[in-house]
mmCIF file with all atom_site columns, C-alpha atoms in Angstrom:
data_model
loop_
_atom_site.group_PDB
_atom_site.id
_atom_site.type_symbol
_atom_site.label_atom_id
_atom_site.label_alt_id
_atom_site.label_comp_id
_atom_site.label_asym_id
_atom_site.label_entity_id
_atom_site.label_seq_id
_atom_site.pdbx_PDB_ins_code
_atom_site.Cartn_x
_atom_site.Cartn_y
_atom_site.Cartn_z
_atom_site.occupancy
_atom_site.B_iso_or_equiv
_atom_site.pdbx_formal_charge
_atom_site.auth_seq_id
_atom_site.auth_comp_id
_atom_site.auth_asym_id
_atom_site.auth_atom_id
_atom_site.pdbx_PDB_model_num
ATOM 1   C CA . MET A 1 1   ? -8.670  12.477  9.575   1.00 34.00 ? 1   MET A CA 1
ATOM 2   C CA . THR A 1 2   ? -7.973  10.476  12.699  1.00 36.00 ? 2   THR A CA 1
ATOM 3   C CA . THR A 1 3   ? -5.152  10.791  15.156  1.00 37.00 ? 3   THR A CA 1
ATOM 4   C CA . ASP A 1 4   ? -2.550  8.239   16.201  1.00 45.00 ? 4   ASP A CA 1
ATOM 5   C CA . ASP A 1 5   ? -4.210  7.821   19.602  1.00 49.00 ? 5   ASP A CA 1
ATOM 6   C CA . ASN A 1 6   ? -7.644  7.158   18.108  1.00 54.00 ? 6   ASN A CA 1
ATOM 7   C CA . PRO A 1 7   ? -8.925  3.930   19.664  1.00 57.00 ? 7   PRO A CA 1
ATOM 8   C CA . ALA A 1 8   ? -10.727 3.154   16.388  1.00 73.00 ? 8   ALA A CA 1
ATOM 9   C CA . ILE A 1 9   ? -7.338  2.422   14.802  1.00 85.00 ? 9   ILE A CA 1
ATOM 10  C CA . PRO A 1 10  ? -6.375  -1.098  15.827  1.00 92.00 ? 10  PRO A CA 1
ATOM 11  C CA . ALA A 1 11  ? -2.845  -1.634  17.114  1.00 92.00 ? 11  ALA A CA 1
ATOM 12  C CA . GLU A 1 12  ? -2.451  -4.324  14.458  1.00 95.00 ? 12  GLU A CA 1
ATOM 13  C CA . PHE A 1 13  ? -2.775  -1.623  11.797  1.00 96.00 ? 13  PHE A CA 1
ATOM 14  C CA . TRP A 1 14  ? 0.469   -0.039  13.001  1.00 95.00 ? 14  TRP A CA 1
ATOM 15  C CA . LEU A 1 15  ? 2.134   -3.450  12.870  1.00 97.00 ? 15  LEU A CA 1
ATOM 16  C CA . GLY A 1 16  ? 0.971   -3.720  9.245   1.00 97.00 ? 16  GLY A CA 1
ATOM 17  C CA . VAL A 1 17  ? 2.369   -0.246  8.522   1.00 97.00 ? 17  VAL A CA 1
ATOM 18  C CA . GLU A 1 18  ? 5.730   -1.258  10.002  1.00 96.00 ? 18  GLU A CA 1
ATOM 19  C CA . GLN A 1 19  ? 5.748   -4.491  7.980   1.00 97.00 ? 19  GLN A CA 1
ATOM 20  C CA . PHE A 1 20  ? 4.887   -2.588  4.791   1.00 96.00 ? 20  PHE A CA 1
ATOM 21  C CA . ASN A 1 21  ? 7.645   -0.032  5.310   1.00 95.00 ? 21  ASN A CA 1
ATOM 22  C CA . GLN A 1 22  ? 10.180  -2.790  5.986   1.00 94.00 ? 22  GLN A CA 1
ATOM 23  C CA . GLY A 1 23  ? 9.264   -4.515  2.710   1.00 93.00 ? 23  GLY A CA 1
ATOM 24  C CA . GLU A 1 24  ? 7.589   -7.437  4.475   1.00 95.00 ? 24  GLU A CA 1
ATOM 25  C CA . PHE A 1 25  ? 4.661   -7.348  2.067   1.00 96.00 ? 25  PHE A CA 1
ATOM 26  C CA . TYR A 1 26  ? 3.389   -10.890 2.632   1.00 96.00 ? 26  TYR A CA 1
ATOM 27  C CA . ALA A 1 27  ? 3.339   -10.406 6.410   1.00 97.00 ? 27  ALA A CA 1
ATOM 28  C CA . CYS A 1 28  ? 1.662   -7.014  5.912   1.00 97.00 ? 28  CYS A CA 1
ATOM 29  C CA . HIS A 1 29  ? -1.002  -8.710  3.802   1.00 96.00 ? 29  HIS A CA 1
ATOM 30  C CA . ASP A 1 30  ? -1.727  -11.210 6.562   1.00 96.00 ? 30  ASP A CA 1
ATOM 31  C CA . THR A 1 31  ? -1.879  -8.520  9.235   1.00 97.00 ? 31  THR A CA 1
ATOM 32  C CA . LEU A 1 32  ? -4.094  -6.125  7.291   1.00 96.00 ? 32  LEU A CA 1
ATOM 33  C CA . GLU A 1 33  ? -6.353  -8.851  5.922   1.00 95.00 ? 33  GLU A CA 1
ATOM 34  C CA . ALA A 1 34  ? -7.381  -9.808  9.460   1.00 95.00 ? 34  ALA A CA 1
ATOM 35  C CA . ILE A 1 35  ? -8.279  -6.157  10.186  1.00 96.00 ? 35  ILE A CA 1
ATOM 36  C CA . TRP A 1 36  ? -9.967  -5.641  6.801   1.00 95.00 ? 36  TRP A CA 1
ATOM 37  C CA . MET A 1 37  ? -12.243 -8.663  7.212   1.00 95.00 ? 37  MET A CA 1
ATOM 38  C CA . GLU A 1 38  ? -13.640 -7.265  10.479  1.00 94.00 ? 38  GLU A CA 1
ATOM 39  C CA . ALA A 1 39  ? -13.774 -3.573  9.519   1.00 94.00 ? 39  ALA A CA 1
ATOM 40  C CA . MET A 1 40  ? -16.800 -1.506  8.580   1.00 94.00 ? 40  MET A CA 1
ATOM 41  C CA . GLU A 1 41  ? -16.839 1.264   5.987   1.00 95.00 ? 41  GLU A CA 1
ATOM 42  C CA . PRO A 1 42  ? -15.101 3.617   5.444   1.00 94.00 ? 42  PRO A CA 1
ATOM 43  C CA . ASP A 1 43  ? -12.169 1.857   7.146   1.00 95.00 ? 43  ASP A CA 1
ATOM 44  C CA . ARG A 1 44  ? -12.777 -1.385  5.249   1.00 96.00 ? 44  ARG A CA 1
ATOM 45  C CA . THR A 1 45  ? -11.984 0.091   1.828   1.00 97.00 ? 45  THR A CA 1
ATOM 46  C CA . PHE A 1 46  ? -9.043  2.040   3.288   1.00 96.00 ? 46  PHE A CA 1
ATOM 47  C CA . TYR A 1 47  ? -7.455  -1.143  4.621   1.00 96.00 ? 47  TYR A CA 1
ATOM 48  C CA . GLN A 1 48  ? -8.216  -2.974  1.387   1.00 97.00 ? 48  GLN A CA 1
ATOM 49  C CA . GLY A 1 49  ? -6.458  -0.308  -0.690  1.00 98.00 ? 49  GLY A CA 1
ATOM 50  C CA . ILE A 1 50  ? -3.276  -0.540  1.368   1.00 97.00 ? 50  ILE A CA 1
ATOM 51  C CA . LEU A 1 51  ? -3.503  -4.325  1.405   1.00 96.00 ? 51  LEU A CA 1
ATOM 52  C CA . GLN A 1 52  ? -3.774  -4.448  -2.393  1.00 98.00 ? 52  GLN A CA 1
ATOM 53  C CA . ILE A 1 53  ? -0.722  -2.235  -2.818  1.00 98.00 ? 53  ILE A CA 1
ATOM 54  C CA . ALA A 1 54  ? 1.212   -4.492  -0.425  1.00 97.00 ? 54  ALA A CA 1
ATOM 55  C CA . VAL A 1 55  ? 0.237   -7.551  -2.476  1.00 97.00 ? 55  VAL A CA 1
ATOM 56  C CA . GLY A 1 56  ? 1.147   -5.706  -5.671  1.00 97.00 ? 56  GLY A CA 1
ATOM 57  C CA . LEU A 1 57  ? 4.619   -5.052  -4.277  1.00 96.00 ? 57  LEU A CA 1
ATOM 58  C CA . TYR A 1 58  ? 4.864   -8.695  -3.215  1.00 96.00 ? 58  TYR A CA 1
ATOM 59  C CA . HIS A 1 59  ? 4.120   -9.642  -6.835  1.00 96.00 ? 59  HIS A CA 1
ATOM 60  C CA . LEU A 1 60  ? 6.812   -7.209  -7.991  1.00 95.00 ? 60  LEU A CA 1
ATOM 61  C CA . GLY A 1 61  ? 9.310   -9.035  -5.812  1.00 93.00 ? 61  GLY A CA 1
ATOM 62  C CA . ASN A 1 62  ? 8.271   -12.275 -7.528  1.00 94.00 ? 62  ASN A CA 1
ATOM 63  C CA . HIS A 1 63  ? 8.585   -10.651 -10.987 1.00 94.00 ? 63  HIS A CA 1
ATOM 64  C CA . ASN A 1 64  ? 4.854   -11.058 -11.623 1.00 97.00 ? 64  ASN A CA 1
ATOM 65  C CA . TRP A 1 65  ? 4.251   -7.949  -13.743 1.00 96.00 ? 65  TRP A CA 1
ATOM 66  C CA . HIS A 1 66  ? 0.550   -8.556  -14.377 1.00 98.00 ? 66  HIS A CA 1
ATOM 67  C CA . GLY A 1 67  ? -0.275  -9.224  -10.723 1.00 97.00 ? 67  GLY A CA 1
ATOM 68  C CA . CYS A 1 68  ? 1.773   -6.226  -9.667  1.00 97.00 ? 68  CYS A CA 1
ATOM 69  C CA . VAL A 1 69  ? 0.260   -3.646  -12.024 1.00 98.00 ? 69  VAL A CA 1
ATOM 70  C CA . THR A 1 70  ? -3.268  -4.954  -11.485 1.00 98.00 ? 70  THR A CA 1
ATOM 71  C CA . LEU A 1 71  ? -3.113  -4.749  -7.698  1.00 98.00 ? 71  LEU A CA 1
ATOM 72  C CA . LEU A 1 72  ? -1.230  -1.450  -7.584  1.00 98.00 ? 72  LEU A CA 1
ATOM 73  C CA . GLY A 1 73  ? -3.934  0.042   -9.812  1.00 98.00 ? 73  GLY A CA 1
ATOM 74  C CA . GLU A 1 74  ? -6.761  -1.390  -7.701  1.00 98.00 ? 74  GLU A CA 1
ATOM 75  C CA . GLY A 1 75  ? -5.161  -0.148  -4.484  1.00 98.00 ? 75  GLY A CA 1
ATOM 76  C CA . ILE A 1 76  ? -4.694  3.343   -5.919  1.00 98.00 ? 76  ILE A CA 1
ATOM 77  C CA . ARG A 1 77  ? -8.323  3.391   -7.050  1.00 98.00 ? 77  ARG A CA 1
ATOM 78  C CA . ARG A 1 78  ? -9.607  2.333   -3.641  1.00 98.00 ? 78  ARG A CA 1
ATOM 79  C CA . LEU A 1 79  ? -7.564  4.982   -1.825  1.00 98.00 ? 79  LEU A CA 1
ATOM 80  C CA . GLN A 1 80  ? -8.761  7.933   -3.938  1.00 97.00 ? 80  GLN A CA 1
ATOM 81  C CA . PRO A 1 81  ? -11.538 8.972   -1.501  1.00 97.00 ? 81  PRO A CA 1
ATOM 82  C CA . TYR A 1 82  ? -9.079  9.122   1.402   1.00 97.00 ? 82  TYR A CA 1
ATOM 83  C CA . HIS A 1 83  ? -6.908  12.062  0.238   1.00 95.00 ? 83  HIS A CA 1
ATOM 84  C CA . PRO A 1 84  ? -5.094  13.937  1.650   1.00 96.00 ? 84  PRO A CA 1
ATOM 85  C CA . ASP A 1 85  ? -4.861  11.774  4.787   1.00 94.00 ? 85  ASP A CA 1
ATOM 86  C CA . TYR A 1 86  ? -6.844  9.172   6.647   1.00 95.00 ? 86  TYR A CA 1
ATOM 87  C CA . GLY A 1 87  ? -6.293  6.939   9.648   1.00 87.00 ? 87  GLY A CA 1
ATOM 88  C CA . ALA A 1 88  ? -3.297  9.098   10.637  1.00 92.00 ? 88  ALA A CA 1
ATOM 89  C CA . ILE A 1 89  ? -1.602  8.161   7.336   1.00 95.00 ? 89  ILE A CA 1
ATOM 90  C CA . ALA A 1 90  ? -0.523  10.691  4.686   1.00 96.00 ? 90  ALA A CA 1
ATOM 91  C CA . ILE A 1 91  ? -2.396  9.194   1.725   1.00 97.00 ? 91  ILE A CA 1
ATOM 92  C CA . THR A 1 92  ? -1.504  11.721  -0.983  1.00 97.00 ? 92  THR A CA 1
ATOM 93  C CA . PRO A 1 93  ? 2.271   11.052  -1.053  1.00 96.00 ? 93  PRO A CA 1
ATOM 94  C CA . PHE A 1 94  ? 1.704   7.301   -0.635  1.00 97.00 ? 94  PHE A CA 1
ATOM 95  C CA . VAL A 1 95  ? -0.620  7.189   -3.643  1.00 97.00 ? 95  VAL A CA 1
ATOM 96  C CA . ALA A 1 96  ? 1.683   9.482   -5.659  1.00 96.00 ? 96  ALA A CA 1
ATOM 97  C CA . ASP A 1 97  ? 4.681   7.192   -5.065  1.00 95.00 ? 97  ASP A CA 1
ATOM 98  C CA . THR A 1 98  ? 2.596   4.127   -5.908  1.00 96.00 ? 98  THR A CA 1
ATOM 99  C CA . GLN A 1 99  ? 1.305   5.809   -9.074  1.00 96.00 ? 99  GLN A CA 1
ATOM 100 C CA . ALA A 1 100 ? 4.862   6.687   -10.142 1.00 93.00 ? 100 ALA A CA 1
ATOM 101 C CA . LEU A 1 101 ? 5.944   3.067   -9.703  1.00 94.00 ? 101 LEU A CA 1
ATOM 102 C CA . LEU A 1 102 ? 2.871   1.827   -11.569 1.00 96.00 ? 102 LEU A CA 1
ATOM 103 C CA . GLN A 1 103 ? 3.587   4.169   -14.475 1.00 95.00 ? 103 GLN A CA 1
ATOM 104 C CA . GLU A 1 104 ? 7.213   3.015   -14.578 1.00 92.00 ? 104 GLU A CA 1
ATOM 105 C CA . LEU A 1 105 ? 6.092   -0.611  -14.709 1.00 94.00 ? 105 LEU A CA 1
ATOM 106 C CA . GLN A 1 106 ? 3.473   0.067   -17.375 1.00 96.00 ? 106 GLN A CA 1
ATOM 107 C CA . HIS A 1 107 ? 5.957   1.999   -19.497 1.00 94.00 ? 107 HIS A CA 1
ATOM 108 C CA . ALA A 1 108 ? 8.667   -0.667  -19.170 1.00 91.00 ? 108 ALA A CA 1
ATOM 109 C CA . GLY A 1 109 ? 6.351   -3.621  -19.787 1.00 94.00 ? 109 GLY A CA 1
ATOM 110 C CA . PRO A 1 110 ? 6.434   -7.201  -18.497 1.00 95.00 ? 110 PRO A CA 1
ATOM 111 C CA . GLU A 1 111 ? 9.852   -7.970  -19.935 1.00 93.00 ? 111 GLU A CA 1
ATOM 112 C CA . ALA A 1 112 ? 11.478  -5.371  -17.662 1.00 90.00 ? 112 ALA A CA 1
ATOM 113 C CA . VAL A 1 113 ? 9.833   -6.371  -14.373 1.00 91.00 ? 113 VAL A CA 1
ATOM 114 C CA . LYS A 1 114 ? 12.890  -8.250  -13.114 1.00 91.00 ? 114 LYS A CA 1
ATOM 115 C CA . VAL A 1 115 ? 15.184  -5.305  -13.835 1.00 89.00 ? 115 VAL A CA 1
ATOM 116 C CA . ILE A 1 116 ? 12.822  -2.929  -12.015 1.00 89.00 ? 116 ILE A CA 1
ATOM 117 C CA . ALA A 1 117 ? 12.252  -5.295  -9.088  1.00 89.00 ? 117 ALA A CA 1
ATOM 118 C CA . GLU A 1 118 ? 15.956  -5.860  -8.575  1.00 86.00 ? 118 GLU A CA 1
ATOM 119 C CA . GLY A 1 119 ? 16.974  -2.277  -9.315  1.00 80.00 ? 119 GLY A CA 1
ATOM 120 C CA . SER A 1 120 ? 18.301  0.095   -6.728  1.00 54.00 ? 120 SER A CA 1
ATOM 121 C CA . GLN A 1 121 ? 16.050  2.467   -4.806  1.00 50.00 ? 121 GLN A CA 1
ATOM 122 C CA . ASP A 1 122 ? 17.669  5.258   -6.841  1.00 52.00 ? 122 ASP A CA 1
ATOM 123 C CA . GLU A 1 123 ? 15.936  3.886   -9.940  1.00 58.00 ? 123 GLU A CA 1
ATOM 124 C CA . TRP A 1 124 ? 12.436  3.679   -8.451  1.00 63.00 ? 124 TRP A CA 1
ATOM 125 C CA . ARG A 1 125 ? 10.876  4.874   -5.258  1.00 67.00 ? 125 ARG A CA 1
ATOM 126 C CA . SER A 1 126 ? 9.134   2.310   -3.094  1.00 81.00 ? 126 SER A CA 1
ATOM 127 C CA . PRO A 1 127 ? 5.954   3.699   -1.576  1.00 92.00 ? 127 PRO A CA 1
ATOM 128 C CA . THR A 1 128 ? 5.984   4.144   2.200   1.00 92.00 ? 128 THR A CA 1
ATOM 129 C CA . LEU A 1 129 ? 3.201   4.654   4.694   1.00 93.00 ? 129 LEU A CA 1
ATOM 130 C CA . ASN A 1 130 ? 3.940   7.766   6.714   1.00 92.00 ? 130 ASN A CA 1
ATOM 131 C CA . ARG A 1 131 ? 2.099   8.882   9.831   1.00 90.00 ? 131 ARG A CA 1
ATOM 132 C CA . ILE A 1 132 ? 0.833   12.393  9.808   1.00 87.00 ? 132 ILE A CA 1
ATOM 133 C CA . THR A 1 133 ? 1.942   14.477  12.740  1.00 68.00 ? 133 THR A CA 1
ATOM 134 C CA . GLN A 1 134 ? -0.435  16.602  14.696  1.00 57.00 ? 134 GLN A CA 1
ATOM 135 C CA . PRO A 1 135 ? 0.512   20.261  15.296  1.00 50.00 ? 135 PRO A CA 1
#
């Protein structure tokens, strides 16, 4: 676990978190990709997992069911070693929300992607990246 003031966490990461949480998934992809390309392990895989989930959600917005479920699944898989939190981000609830959305999409199938994508937040919960707070 790292803290918010850890100099190893680039400021651009927090911009990517803000973009993700505002639903700006394409911008988040661009921001995190620049960090990911320069990062070393274990941060590299951490950034890649979040980046893949952002791209999956971008695909959801474009009604691309296959791209969405594939990238959500890959992002979830990459983030498994980072539970319960990493990089000052609460990973467990983020992955749980992403998994719930993935299961909903898989259950509904490709023909329902538009309905899910355009549905209200009451119907499905969009994952969010939440900072952990230090005691």
